[in-house]
Structures are given as C-alpha cells and as structure tokens.
Tab-separated table of C-alpha atoms in Angstrom:
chain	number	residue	atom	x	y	z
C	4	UNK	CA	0.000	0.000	0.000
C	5	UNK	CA	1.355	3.777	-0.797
C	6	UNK	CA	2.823	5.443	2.222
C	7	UNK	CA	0.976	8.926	3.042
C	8	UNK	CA	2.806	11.909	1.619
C	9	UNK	CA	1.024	14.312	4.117
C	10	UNK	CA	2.391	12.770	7.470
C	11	UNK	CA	3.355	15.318	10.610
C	12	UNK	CA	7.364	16.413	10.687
C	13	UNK	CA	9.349	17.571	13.085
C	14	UNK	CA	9.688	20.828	10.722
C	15	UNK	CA	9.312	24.290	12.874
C	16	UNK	CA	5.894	26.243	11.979
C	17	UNK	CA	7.700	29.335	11.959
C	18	UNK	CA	11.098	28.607	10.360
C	19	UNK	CA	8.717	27.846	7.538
C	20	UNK	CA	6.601	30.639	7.489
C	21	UNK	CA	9.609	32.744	7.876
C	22	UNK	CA	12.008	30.288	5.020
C	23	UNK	CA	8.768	29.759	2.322
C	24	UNK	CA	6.335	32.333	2.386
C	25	UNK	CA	7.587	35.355	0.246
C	26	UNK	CA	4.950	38.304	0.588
C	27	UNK	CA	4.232	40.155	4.446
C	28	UNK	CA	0.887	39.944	3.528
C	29	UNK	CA	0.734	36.482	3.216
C	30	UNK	CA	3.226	35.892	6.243
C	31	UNK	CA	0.349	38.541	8.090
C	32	UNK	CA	-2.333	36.457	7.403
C	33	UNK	CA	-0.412	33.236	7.879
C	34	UNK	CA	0.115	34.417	11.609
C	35	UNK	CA	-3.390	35.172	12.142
C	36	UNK	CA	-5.137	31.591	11.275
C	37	UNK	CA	-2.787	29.807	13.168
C	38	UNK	CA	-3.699	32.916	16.318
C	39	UNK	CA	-7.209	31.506	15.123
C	40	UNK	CA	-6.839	27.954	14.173
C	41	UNK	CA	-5.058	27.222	17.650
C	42	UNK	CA	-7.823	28.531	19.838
C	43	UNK	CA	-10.673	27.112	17.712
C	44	UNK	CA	-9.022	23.712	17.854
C	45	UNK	CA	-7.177	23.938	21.323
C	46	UNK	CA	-4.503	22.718	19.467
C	47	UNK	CA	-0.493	23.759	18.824
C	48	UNK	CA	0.052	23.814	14.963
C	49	UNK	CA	2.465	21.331	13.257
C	50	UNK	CA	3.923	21.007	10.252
C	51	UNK	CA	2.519	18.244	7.600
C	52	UNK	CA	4.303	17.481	4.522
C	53	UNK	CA	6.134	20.130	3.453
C	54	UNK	CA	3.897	23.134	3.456
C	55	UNK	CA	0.453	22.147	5.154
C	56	UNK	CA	0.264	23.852	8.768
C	57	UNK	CA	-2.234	21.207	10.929
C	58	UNK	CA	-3.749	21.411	14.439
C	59	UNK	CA	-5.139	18.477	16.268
C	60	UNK	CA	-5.480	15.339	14.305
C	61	UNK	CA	-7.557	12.564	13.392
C	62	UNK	CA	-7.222	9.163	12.019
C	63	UNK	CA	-9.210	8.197	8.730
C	64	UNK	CA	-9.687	4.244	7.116
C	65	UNK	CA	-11.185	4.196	3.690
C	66	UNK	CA	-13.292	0.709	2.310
C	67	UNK	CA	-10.390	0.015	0.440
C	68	UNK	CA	-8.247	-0.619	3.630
C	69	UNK	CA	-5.737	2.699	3.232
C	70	UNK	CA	-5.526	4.366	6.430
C	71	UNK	CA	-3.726	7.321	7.884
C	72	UNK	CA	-4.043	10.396	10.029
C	73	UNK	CA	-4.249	14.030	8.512
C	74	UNK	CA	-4.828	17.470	10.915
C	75	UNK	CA	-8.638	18.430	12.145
C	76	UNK	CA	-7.700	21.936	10.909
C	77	UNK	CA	-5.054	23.119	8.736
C	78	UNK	CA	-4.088	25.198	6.258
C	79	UNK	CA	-1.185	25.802	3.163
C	80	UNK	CA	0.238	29.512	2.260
C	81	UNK	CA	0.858	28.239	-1.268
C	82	UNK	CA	2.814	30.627	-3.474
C	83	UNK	CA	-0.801	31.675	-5.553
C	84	UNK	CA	-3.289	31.100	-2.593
C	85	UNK	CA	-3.720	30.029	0.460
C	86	UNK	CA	-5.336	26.240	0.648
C	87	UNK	CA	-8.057	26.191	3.567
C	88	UNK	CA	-8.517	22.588	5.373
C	89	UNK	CA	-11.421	23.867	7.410
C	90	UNK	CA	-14.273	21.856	5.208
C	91	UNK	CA	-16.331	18.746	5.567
C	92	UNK	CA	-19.169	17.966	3.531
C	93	UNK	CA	-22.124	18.338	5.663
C	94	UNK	CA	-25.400	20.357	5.246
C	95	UNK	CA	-24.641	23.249	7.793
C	96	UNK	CA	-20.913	23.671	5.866
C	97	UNK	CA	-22.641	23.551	2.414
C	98	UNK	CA	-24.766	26.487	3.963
C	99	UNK	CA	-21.947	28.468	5.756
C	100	UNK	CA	-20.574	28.481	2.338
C	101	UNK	CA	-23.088	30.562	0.805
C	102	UNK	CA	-21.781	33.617	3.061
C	103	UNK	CA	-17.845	32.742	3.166
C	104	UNK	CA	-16.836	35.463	0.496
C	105	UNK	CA	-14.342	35.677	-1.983
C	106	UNK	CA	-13.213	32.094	-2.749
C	107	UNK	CA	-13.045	29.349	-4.920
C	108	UNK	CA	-13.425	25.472	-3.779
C	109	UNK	CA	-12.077	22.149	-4.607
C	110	UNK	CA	-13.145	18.756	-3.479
C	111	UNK	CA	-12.987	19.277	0.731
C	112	UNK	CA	-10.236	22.361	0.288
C	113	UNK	CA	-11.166	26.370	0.447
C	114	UNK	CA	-8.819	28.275	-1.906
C	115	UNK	CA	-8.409	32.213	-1.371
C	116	UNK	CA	-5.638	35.153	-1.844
C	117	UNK	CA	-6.021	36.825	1.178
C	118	UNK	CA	-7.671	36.865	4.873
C	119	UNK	CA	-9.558	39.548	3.692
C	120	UNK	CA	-11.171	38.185	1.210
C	121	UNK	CA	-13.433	35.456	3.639
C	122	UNK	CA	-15.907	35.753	6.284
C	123	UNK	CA	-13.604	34.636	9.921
C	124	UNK	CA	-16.843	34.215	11.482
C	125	UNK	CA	-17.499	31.954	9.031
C	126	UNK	CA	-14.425	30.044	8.807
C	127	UNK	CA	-15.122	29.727	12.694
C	128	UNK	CA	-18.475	27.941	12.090
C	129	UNK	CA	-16.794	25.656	9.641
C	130	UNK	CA	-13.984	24.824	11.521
C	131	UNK	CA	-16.464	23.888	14.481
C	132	UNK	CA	-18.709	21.820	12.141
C	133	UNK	CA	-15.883	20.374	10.755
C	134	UNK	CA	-14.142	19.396	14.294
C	135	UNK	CA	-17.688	17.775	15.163
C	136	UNK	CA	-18.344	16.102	12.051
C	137	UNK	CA	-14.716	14.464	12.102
C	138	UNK	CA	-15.391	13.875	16.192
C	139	UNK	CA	-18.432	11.928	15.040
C	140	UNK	CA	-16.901	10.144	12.128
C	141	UNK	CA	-13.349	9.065	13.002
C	142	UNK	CA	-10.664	8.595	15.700
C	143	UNK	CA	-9.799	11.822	16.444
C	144	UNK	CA	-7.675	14.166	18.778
C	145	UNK	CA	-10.934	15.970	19.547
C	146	UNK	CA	-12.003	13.696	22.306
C	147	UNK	CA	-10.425	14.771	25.267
C-alpha cells in the first residue's frame, strides 16, 4: 500500500513561514489563522508534509483498507493562494458556504488570496462543524 505523503514532521511552523512564504501579507495572514486555528481547535500547529500547517489530528480508514491520520484543521500559504482545510461535507458547511466570500473550492479544500477576502466568522463555524463532524466520524484528537 502507498505510504501517506502528508504525514506530521518535526519541521518548525515558523522557520517555515519565515524560510517559504515570500509576501508580508501572506506571512500577516499566515500568523493570524494559526492565532485563530489554535484557539478554535485547542490545538499547537504542526507542520505536515512540506507546506500544510495542521492542528489536532484525526485518524481516517477508507473501504479500500488505506488508512492514515491528517490534521482536524489546517491550512497551506501556497505561493498563488492560500489552501483552507477547514471543510467537511455536511449540510450546515454547504450552507456556511453561501456567506464565506471571496473564494473558490475544490473537493474538501477552500482556496483564497487573502484573509480579507473570507468571512472569519465563518471560517469559525466551519472549523467547528468540521471538528464535530470528524469527532463523530473518526478517531480523532478531539475527544479529550
């Protein structure tokens, strides 16, 4: 079976931030979600993979037998746009959506320039429905 790409390391948050991201805005606004990210979740962000900052974590297992564990909340400062990992495909999130702002979406990840561009409040309410749904779902880091 293939071995996870997106696994935790041992990498310093803020060495990369400070190393990878190339714009203050973007270093500004990294600063900020993980100020926000950390108290939504509770948790201290870690690196995973090479660029995704995580908080918290939760273990998944698919039908087809591959497992692994990705973060409860996370995001990625890419060089065009920031990837959002606040998103799990309920109802309430569909809905929260609707009033999110100026983004675009892929399959379960929020892409956007900058912090000004989305809602906090609603990144809030997605990062709580999505902490609950994965709290519901999976083994998680949640339950403490």
């Amino acid at each position: 079976m293939a071995k996870n790409k997106t696994t935790e390391t041992k990498v310093d948050v803020f060495d990369f931030i400070e190393s990878y991201v190339d714009n203050e805005q973007k270093k500004a606004d990294s600063y900020k979600l993980i100020e926000l990210m950390r108290e939504w979740s509770g948790f201290e962000p870690k690196m995973w993979g090479p660029t995704i900052i995580g908080f918290g974590s939760y273990h998944y297992k698919y039908a087809s037998g591959h497992e692994g564990d990705a973060p409860l909340l996370g995001f990625s400062p890419r060089k065009a746009q920031f990837s959002l990992y606040v998103y799990s495909k309920t109802e309430k999130s569909d809905t929260l959506l609707l009033d999110l702002g100026k983004f675009k979406m892929g399959k379960a990840c929020i892409y956007f320039k900058k912090l000004t561009d989305i809602s906090i409040p609603i990144v809030e309410k997605l990062s709580m429905e999505t902490i609950a749904y994965l709290n519901e779902h999976h083994e998680c880091s949640c339950r403490n």
